[in-house]
XYZ file of C-alpha atoms in Angstrom:
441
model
C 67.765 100.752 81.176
C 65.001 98.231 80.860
C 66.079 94.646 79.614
C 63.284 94.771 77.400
C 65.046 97.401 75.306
C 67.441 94.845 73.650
C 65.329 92.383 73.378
C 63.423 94.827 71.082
C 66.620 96.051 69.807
C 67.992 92.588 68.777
C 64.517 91.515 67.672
C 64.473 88.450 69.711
C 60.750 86.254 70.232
C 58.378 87.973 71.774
C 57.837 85.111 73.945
C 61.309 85.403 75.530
C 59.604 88.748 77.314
C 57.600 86.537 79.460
C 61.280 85.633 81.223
C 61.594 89.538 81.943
C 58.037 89.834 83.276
C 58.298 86.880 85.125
C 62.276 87.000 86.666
C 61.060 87.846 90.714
C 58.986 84.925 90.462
C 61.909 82.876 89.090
C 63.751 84.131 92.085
C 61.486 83.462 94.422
C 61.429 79.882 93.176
C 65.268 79.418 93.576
C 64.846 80.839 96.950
C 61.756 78.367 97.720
C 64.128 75.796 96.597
C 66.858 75.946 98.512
C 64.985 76.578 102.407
C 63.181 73.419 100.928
C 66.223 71.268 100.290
C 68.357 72.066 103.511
C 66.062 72.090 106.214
C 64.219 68.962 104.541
C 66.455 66.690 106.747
C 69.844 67.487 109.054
C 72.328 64.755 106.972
C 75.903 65.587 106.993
C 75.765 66.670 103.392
C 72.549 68.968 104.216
C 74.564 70.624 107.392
C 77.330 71.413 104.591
C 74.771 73.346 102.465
C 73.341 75.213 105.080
C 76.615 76.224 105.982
C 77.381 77.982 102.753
C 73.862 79.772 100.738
C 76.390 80.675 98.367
C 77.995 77.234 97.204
C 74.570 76.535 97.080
C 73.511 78.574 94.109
C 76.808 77.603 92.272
C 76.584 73.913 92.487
C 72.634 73.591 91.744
C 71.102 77.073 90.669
C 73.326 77.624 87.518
C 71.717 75.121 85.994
C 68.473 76.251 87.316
C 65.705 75.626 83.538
C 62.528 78.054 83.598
C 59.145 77.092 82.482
C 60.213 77.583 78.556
C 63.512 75.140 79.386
C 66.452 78.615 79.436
C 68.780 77.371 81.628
C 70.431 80.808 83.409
C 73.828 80.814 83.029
C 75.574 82.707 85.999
C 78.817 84.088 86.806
C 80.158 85.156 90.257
C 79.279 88.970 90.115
C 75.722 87.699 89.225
C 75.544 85.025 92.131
C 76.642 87.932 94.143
C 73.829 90.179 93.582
C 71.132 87.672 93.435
C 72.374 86.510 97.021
C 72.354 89.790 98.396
C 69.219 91.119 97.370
C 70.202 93.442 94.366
C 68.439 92.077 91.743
C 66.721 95.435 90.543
C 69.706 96.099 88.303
C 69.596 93.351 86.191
C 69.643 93.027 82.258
C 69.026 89.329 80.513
C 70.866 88.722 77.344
C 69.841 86.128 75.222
C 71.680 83.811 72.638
C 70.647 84.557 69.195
C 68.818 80.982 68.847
C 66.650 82.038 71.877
C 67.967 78.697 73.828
C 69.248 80.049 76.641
C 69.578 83.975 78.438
C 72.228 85.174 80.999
C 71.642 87.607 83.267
C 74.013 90.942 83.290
C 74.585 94.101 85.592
C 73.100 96.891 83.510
C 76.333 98.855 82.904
C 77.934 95.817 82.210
C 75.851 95.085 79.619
C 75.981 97.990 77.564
C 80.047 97.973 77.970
C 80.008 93.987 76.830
C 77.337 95.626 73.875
C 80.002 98.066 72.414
C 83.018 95.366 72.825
C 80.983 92.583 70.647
C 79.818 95.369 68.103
C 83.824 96.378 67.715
C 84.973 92.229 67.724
C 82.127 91.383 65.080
C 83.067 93.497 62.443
C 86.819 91.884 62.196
C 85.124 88.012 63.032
C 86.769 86.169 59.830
C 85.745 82.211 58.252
C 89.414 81.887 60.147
C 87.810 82.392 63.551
C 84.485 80.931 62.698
C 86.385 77.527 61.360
C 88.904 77.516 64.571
C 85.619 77.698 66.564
C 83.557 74.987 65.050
C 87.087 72.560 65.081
C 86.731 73.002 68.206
C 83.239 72.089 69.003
C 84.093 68.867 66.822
C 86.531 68.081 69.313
C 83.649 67.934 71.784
C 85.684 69.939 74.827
C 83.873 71.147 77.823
C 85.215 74.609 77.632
C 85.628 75.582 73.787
C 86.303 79.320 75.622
C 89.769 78.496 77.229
C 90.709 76.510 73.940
C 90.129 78.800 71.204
C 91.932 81.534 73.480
C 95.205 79.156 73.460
C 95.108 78.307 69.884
C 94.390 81.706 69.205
C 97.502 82.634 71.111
C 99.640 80.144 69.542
C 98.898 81.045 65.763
C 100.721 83.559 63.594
C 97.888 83.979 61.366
C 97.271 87.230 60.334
C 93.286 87.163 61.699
C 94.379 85.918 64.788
C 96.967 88.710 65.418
C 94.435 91.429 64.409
C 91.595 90.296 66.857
C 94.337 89.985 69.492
C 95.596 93.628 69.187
C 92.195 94.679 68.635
C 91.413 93.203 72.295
C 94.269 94.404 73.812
C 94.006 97.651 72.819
C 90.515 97.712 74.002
C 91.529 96.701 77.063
C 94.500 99.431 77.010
C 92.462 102.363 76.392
C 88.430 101.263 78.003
C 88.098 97.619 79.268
C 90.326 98.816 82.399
C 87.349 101.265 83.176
C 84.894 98.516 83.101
C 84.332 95.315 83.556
C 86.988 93.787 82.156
C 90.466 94.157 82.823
C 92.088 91.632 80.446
C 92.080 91.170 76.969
C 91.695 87.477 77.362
C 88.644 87.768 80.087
C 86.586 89.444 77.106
C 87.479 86.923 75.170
C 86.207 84.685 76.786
C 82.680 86.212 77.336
C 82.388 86.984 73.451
C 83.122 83.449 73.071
C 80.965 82.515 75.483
C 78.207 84.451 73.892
C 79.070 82.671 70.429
C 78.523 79.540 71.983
C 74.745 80.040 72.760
C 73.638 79.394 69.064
C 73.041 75.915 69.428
C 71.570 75.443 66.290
C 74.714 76.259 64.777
C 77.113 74.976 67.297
C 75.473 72.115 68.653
C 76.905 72.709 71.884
C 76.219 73.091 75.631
C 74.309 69.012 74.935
C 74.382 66.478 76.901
C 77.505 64.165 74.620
C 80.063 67.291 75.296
C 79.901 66.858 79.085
C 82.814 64.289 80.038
C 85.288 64.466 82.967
C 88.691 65.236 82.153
C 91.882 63.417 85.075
C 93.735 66.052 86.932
C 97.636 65.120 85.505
C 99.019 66.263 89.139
C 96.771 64.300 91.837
C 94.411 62.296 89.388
C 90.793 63.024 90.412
C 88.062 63.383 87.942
C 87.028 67.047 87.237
C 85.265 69.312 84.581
C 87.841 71.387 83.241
C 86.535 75.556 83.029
C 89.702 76.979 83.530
C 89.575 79.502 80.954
C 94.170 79.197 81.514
C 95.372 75.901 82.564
C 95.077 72.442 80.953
C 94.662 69.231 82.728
C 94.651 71.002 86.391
C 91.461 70.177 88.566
C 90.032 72.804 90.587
C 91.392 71.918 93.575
C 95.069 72.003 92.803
C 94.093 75.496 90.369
C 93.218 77.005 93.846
C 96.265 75.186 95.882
C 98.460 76.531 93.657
C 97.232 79.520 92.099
C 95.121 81.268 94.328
C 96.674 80.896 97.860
C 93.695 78.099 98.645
C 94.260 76.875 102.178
C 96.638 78.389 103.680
C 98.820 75.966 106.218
C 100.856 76.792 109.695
C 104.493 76.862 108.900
C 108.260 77.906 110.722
C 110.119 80.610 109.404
C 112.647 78.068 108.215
C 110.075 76.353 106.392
C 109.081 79.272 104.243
C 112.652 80.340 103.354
C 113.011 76.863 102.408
C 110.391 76.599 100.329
C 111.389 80.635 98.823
C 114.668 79.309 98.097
C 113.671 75.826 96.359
C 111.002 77.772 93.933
C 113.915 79.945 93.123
C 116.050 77.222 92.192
C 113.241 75.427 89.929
C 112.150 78.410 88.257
C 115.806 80.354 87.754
C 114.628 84.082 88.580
C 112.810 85.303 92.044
C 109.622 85.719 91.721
C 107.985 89.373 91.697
C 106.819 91.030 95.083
C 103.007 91.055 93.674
C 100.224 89.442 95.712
C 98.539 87.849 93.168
C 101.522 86.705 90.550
C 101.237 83.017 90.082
C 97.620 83.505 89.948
C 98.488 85.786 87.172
C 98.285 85.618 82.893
C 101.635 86.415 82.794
C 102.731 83.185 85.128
C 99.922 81.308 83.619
C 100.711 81.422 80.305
C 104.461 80.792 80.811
C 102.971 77.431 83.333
C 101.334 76.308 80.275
C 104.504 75.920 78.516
C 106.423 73.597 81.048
C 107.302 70.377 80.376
C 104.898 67.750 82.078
C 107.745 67.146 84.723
C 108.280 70.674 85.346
C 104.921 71.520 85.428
C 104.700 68.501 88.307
C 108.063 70.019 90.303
C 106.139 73.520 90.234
C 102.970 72.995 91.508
C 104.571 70.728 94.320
C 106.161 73.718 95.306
C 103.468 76.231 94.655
C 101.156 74.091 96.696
C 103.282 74.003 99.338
C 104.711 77.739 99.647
C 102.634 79.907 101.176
C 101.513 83.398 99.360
C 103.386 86.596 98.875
C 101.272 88.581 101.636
C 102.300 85.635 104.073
C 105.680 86.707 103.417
C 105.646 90.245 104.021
C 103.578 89.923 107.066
C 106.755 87.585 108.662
C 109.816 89.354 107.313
C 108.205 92.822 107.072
C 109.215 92.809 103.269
C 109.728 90.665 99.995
C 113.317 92.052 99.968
C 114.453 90.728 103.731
C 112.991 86.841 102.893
C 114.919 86.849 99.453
C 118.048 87.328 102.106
C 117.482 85.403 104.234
C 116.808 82.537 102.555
C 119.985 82.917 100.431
C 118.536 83.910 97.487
C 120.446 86.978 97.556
C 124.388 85.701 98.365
C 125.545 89.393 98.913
C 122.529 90.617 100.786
C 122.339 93.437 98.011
C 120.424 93.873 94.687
C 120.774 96.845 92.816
C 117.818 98.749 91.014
C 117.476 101.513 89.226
C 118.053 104.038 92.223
C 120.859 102.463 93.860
C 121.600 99.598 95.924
C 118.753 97.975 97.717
C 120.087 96.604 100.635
C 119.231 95.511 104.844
C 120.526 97.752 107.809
C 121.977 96.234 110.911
C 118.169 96.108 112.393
C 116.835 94.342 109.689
C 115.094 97.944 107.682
C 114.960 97.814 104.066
C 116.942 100.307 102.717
C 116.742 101.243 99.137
C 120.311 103.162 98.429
C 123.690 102.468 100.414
C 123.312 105.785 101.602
C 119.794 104.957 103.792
C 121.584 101.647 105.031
C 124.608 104.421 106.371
C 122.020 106.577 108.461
C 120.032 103.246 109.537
C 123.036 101.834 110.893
C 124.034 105.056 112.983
C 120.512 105.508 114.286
C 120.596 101.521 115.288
C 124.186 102.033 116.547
C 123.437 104.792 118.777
C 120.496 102.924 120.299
C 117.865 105.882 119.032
C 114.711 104.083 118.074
C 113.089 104.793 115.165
C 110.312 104.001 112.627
C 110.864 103.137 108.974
C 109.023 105.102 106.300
C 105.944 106.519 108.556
C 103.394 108.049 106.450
C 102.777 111.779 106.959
C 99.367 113.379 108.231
C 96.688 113.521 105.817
C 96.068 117.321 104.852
C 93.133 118.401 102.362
C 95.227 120.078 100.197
C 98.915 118.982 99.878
C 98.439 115.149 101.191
C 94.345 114.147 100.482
C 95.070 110.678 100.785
C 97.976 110.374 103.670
C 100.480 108.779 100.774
C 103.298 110.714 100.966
C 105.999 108.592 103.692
C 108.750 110.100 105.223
C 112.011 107.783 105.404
C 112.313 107.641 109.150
C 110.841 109.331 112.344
C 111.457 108.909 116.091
C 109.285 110.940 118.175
C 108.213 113.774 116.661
C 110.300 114.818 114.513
C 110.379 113.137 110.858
C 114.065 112.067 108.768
C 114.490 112.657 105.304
C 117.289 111.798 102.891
C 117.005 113.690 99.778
C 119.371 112.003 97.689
C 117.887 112.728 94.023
C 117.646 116.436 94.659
C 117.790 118.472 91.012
C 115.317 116.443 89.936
C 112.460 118.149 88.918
C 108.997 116.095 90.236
C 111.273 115.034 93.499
C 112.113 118.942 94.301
C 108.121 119.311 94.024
C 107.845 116.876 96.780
C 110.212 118.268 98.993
C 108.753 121.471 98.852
C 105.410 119.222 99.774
C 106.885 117.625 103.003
C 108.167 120.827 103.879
C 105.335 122.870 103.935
C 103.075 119.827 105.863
C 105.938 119.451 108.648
C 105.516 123.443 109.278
C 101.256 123.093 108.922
C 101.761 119.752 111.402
C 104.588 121.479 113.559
C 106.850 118.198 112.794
C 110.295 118.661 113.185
C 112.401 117.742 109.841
C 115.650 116.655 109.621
C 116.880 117.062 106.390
C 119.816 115.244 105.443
C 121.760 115.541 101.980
C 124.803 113.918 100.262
C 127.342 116.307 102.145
C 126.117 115.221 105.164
C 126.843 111.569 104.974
C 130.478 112.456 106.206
C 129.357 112.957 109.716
C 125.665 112.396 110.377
C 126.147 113.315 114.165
C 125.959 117.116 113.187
C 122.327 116.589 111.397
C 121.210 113.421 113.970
C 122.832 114.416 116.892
C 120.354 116.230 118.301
C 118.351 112.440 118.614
C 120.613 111.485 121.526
C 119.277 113.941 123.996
């Protein structure tokens, strides 16, 4: 859908077309722009630009001005697609003052369209006041503010345009662009903040350096999550920045001392401390605390690190004493180690581990079965252990119904596959050699 439909649509000047019309030429400028500036001479800081097109574009082309003075305001899914060459899809949105336009993905757009109509209709004098306090205050990023004080407040506005968002983002945002409450936000905000006229914002007086509380370097805060944290120490700590070489001893140091500080192990997810949920509870520390953690979350290396090392989350939370008894119990059973290091998840896995290891019969923990168009489309389905041809499976929580479906699954692709499966139940934990014997031969 043509940009030029909401501009008609939102009855913006008709002079503001003249960006549509003219946007490859724009382009073409930016492009012009930056062959001109780093082959112009071959200085250090020149050799560091050619070495990254991308950096380019954020550092100088976001605050690129056309020949009416709209400064296009980008974000990364944007730089993306103008770097690559897919510019045909793009939409321009402009503020309602006409002082500046941002360019969107088309679908994204029209998703972002039906959000702001939804958010405007419960927009209150509470909101609009919180928002102008804020400008007042003359912050760089108003966004990240007014989503903490909106956060913080019990007022009854501020609680319905929070479970408004949320359940926007329970039931569509997920399917689109968006997949936090907070992230839309911040764009709606963001989109408030283009009346200038009204705001007086995004001038010249609001721009001031904040001092990074943890190493002290100047920076301009646009962390729509953390206060007083420069960019560099965000990405050190939150987003796995540079990663560093380090012993095995090192790391289950380092496990064990984040453990202490923060009194409960940390979740086996990728991505947790970069998370809302980690974020938001960071924001709360005290200033020493907040100090002690990012020490340590600059230091540790990430969760994928971990797994890669000790095969699992489970097997570095033993070894580096986290867990005293080797043991943690979930929901079904015991999660434990067998003698060869395998993460078991019941007592009763660890038991036919240990004889396999014990009887010097190699094996393979949880090998995926062969994909099969009809009963296993995407190769998910994992066996528990397999040596040579022939797969292992404990069925432990047989009676239940969605597990007995799954049997029957694995059953039926080990006679398509001609795979050999052991089946092994409760009763025969007494004396595994007359299901596993077979193995030693």
């Amino acid at each position: 859908m043509s940009s030029l439909r909401y501009l008609k649509t939102y009855n913006y000047p008709e002079e503001l077309k003249l960006l549509e019309i003219n946007k490859n030429s724009v382009f073409n400028k930016i492009d012009f722009e930056f062959n001109e500036t780093i082959y112009k001479n071959n200085s250090t800081t020149n050799e560091r630009v050619k070495n990254s097109k991308f950096f380019y574009y954020i550092i100088k082309k976001c605050l690129y001005k056309t020949k009416i003075d709209s400064p296009l305001q980008f974000n990364e899914k944007i730089r993306r697609k103008l770097i690559f060459e897919e510019r045909k899809n793009l939409d321009f949105h402009y503020n309602s003052d006409g002082s500046y336009y941002t360019p969107w993905i088309s679908n994204d757009f029209k998703l972002f369209l039906n959000f702001q109509k939804r958010i405007d209709k419960i927009w209150t004098s509470f909101h609009e006041d919180l928002l102008l306090n804020l400008v007042k205050e003359k912050k760089l990023n108003i966004q990240r503010n007014f989503l903490l004080e909106l956060i913080k407040s019990n007022h009854p506005d501020a609680l319905k345009l929070i479970s408004l968002l949320k359940s926007m983002s329970d039931k569509e945002i997920k399917r689109g662009i968006y997949k936090e409450w907070e992230k839309l936000l911040f764009e709606y905000v963001s989109i408030k903040m283009g009346n200038k006229t009204k705001y007086n914002y995004l001038t010249d007086y609001n721009y001031f350096p904040s001092s990074c509380f943890f190493c002290g370097r100047d920076y301009f805060d646009f962390s729509p999550y953390i206060m007083g944290l420069c960019n560099v120490c965000d990405c050190l700590a939150f987003r796995s920045g540079f990663l560093k070489f380090k012993s095995k001893t090192e790391m289950l140091i380092d496990l064990k001392n984040l453990y202490d500080l923060l009194g409960y192990i940390p979740p086996a997810k990728e991505d947790y401390f970069g998370s809302k949920d980690f974020i938001e509870e960071f924001i709360y520390f005290s200033e020493d605390k907040k100090k002690q953690v990012l020490a340590y979350l600059i230091e540790i290396l990430p969760y994928g690190i971990y797994k890669m090392v000790f095969s699992n989350w489970f097997t570095a939370l033993v070894h580096s004493g986290i867990l005293n008894q080797n043991a943690r119990k979930t929901s079904r059973g015991t999660m434990c180690l067998s003698k060869d290091n395998h993460l078991c998840l019941s007592l009763a896995e660890k038991k036919i581990d240990d004889w396999l290891f014990d009887h010097k019969i190699l094996h393979e923990k949880e090998p995926l079965y062969p994909k099969e168009k009809d009963l296993n489309p995407n190769g998910f389905f994992r066996a528990d252990w397999k040596v040579d041809n022939s797969y292992i499976e404990f069925f432990g929580l047989k009676g239940q119904f969605d597990y007995d479906e799954k049997i029957k699954i694995k059953k039926m692709i080990c006679k398509n596959k001609n795979i050999i499966l052991i089946e092994i139940y409760e009763n025969d934990l007494k004396d595994l050699s007359i299901k596993l014997g077979i193995l030693k031969n």
